[in-house]
Amino acid sequence: MSIFRIDPLMLKLIIAVLLATFLPARGHFVEVFEWLTTAAIALLFFMHGAKLSREKIIAGGSHWRLHLWVMFSTFVLFPCLGLLLVWWHPVPVSAEIYTGFLYLCILPATVQSAIALTSLAGGNVAAAVCSASASSLLGVFVSPLLVGLLMNVHSDAAGGSLAQIGKIMLQLLVPFVLGHLSRRWIAGWVEKNRGLIGQTDQASILLVVYSAFSEAVVNGIWHRVGVSTLLYIVAVSVAILAIVLVVNLLAAKLFGFNHADKITILFCGSKKSLANGVPMANILFPSAAVGIIVLPLMIFHQIQLMICSMLAQRYKKSAEKTMKETTI
């Protein structure tokens, strides 16, 4: 079935990891890739800002109860699960793996897949656009703040946390704001070239992943991560996603949301952004640890797409069946 196909981006990520494993950047190439990565991250967030339409956000902005719950799920429920996992520490794997799960739980929601799945399942698309966009925007502020509050992070940036905040502002927030402010001049071009922009996004992510895993390979990542660890990451990712989906579904019923809003809550409140997470990790964490820390995020990304695609297809079939029954 098509729902079990691997996401094309995931295939490219696997290729980037394999390339970094067998041909990691060394010597002078490390400095070159550091400059390229910095430029790619700035471009990525500039494009995120340019794609953010204020009109669409305003269109779905009236559903404040829905947005409040989605934000709660993204920035409270998920982090609580991450903290519980770190505290419980059920399997003796590398500490960076648990850091990676906590980091995963701190990230904002995706935009494209959350909206696409909501639309496929027959949910409230306008509200999904608003929630997913707001989550992505808030994540630029909230995710680094939560990292500082919940993790003992030692950045490579000289000068400690102040320099780290400066790097986040310079590489993430400033390009994001500039991109959004430039919409009045480039909005038409952005709408016509979304495919090209999507490719630019992917290229930026792949460059960051290659750089991060090159550093990790040089520092012996594959001596610390074996098949059993990868299977553990898969199992925990499935468990976290299942818990969040169930909690969101129960909350939507408890608070009396209609069917379309329930679907929106289900898909917008259960996603985590690879596009935001990988570049942000490159800034927040020491370069030697980035590769292993983003590993849970990369695996969770594929799992959330597969499972939520299955759910969206079920909602779609159910709606089509109901429509046929009412027309008979």
Short mmCIF file of N, CA and C in Angstrom, two decimals, residues 1 30-31 112 226 283 297 299:
data_model
loop_
_atom_site.label_atom_id
_atom_site.label_comp_id
_atom_site.label_asym_id
_atom_site.label_seq_id
_atom_site.Cartn_x
_atom_site.Cartn_y
_atom_site.Cartn_z
N MET A 1 0.84 -1.20 0.00
CA MET A 1 0.00 0.00 0.00
C MET A 1 0.88 1.26 0.00
N VAL A 30 35.78 20.70 6.59
CA VAL A 30 34.91 20.91 7.75
C VAL A 30 34.54 22.39 7.86
N GLU A 31 35.53 23.27 7.71
CA GLU A 31 35.27 24.71 7.80
C GLU A 31 34.38 25.17 6.65
N GLN A 112 3.73 21.63 6.55
CA GLN A 112 3.20 21.04 5.31
C GLN A 112 2.42 19.75 5.57
N GLY A 226 24.00 0.77 17.72
CA GLY A 226 23.89 -0.48 16.99
C GLY A 226 22.46 -0.74 16.56
N ILE A 283 22.72 24.51 15.98
CA ILE A 283 23.08 25.73 16.72
C ILE A 283 23.11 25.47 18.23
N LEU A 297 14.82 12.08 16.05
CA LEU A 297 13.95 12.96 15.27
C LEU A 297 13.79 12.44 13.84
N ILE A 299 14.04 9.38 12.74
CA ILE A 299 13.23 8.15 12.74
C ILE A 299 11.77 8.48 13.06
#
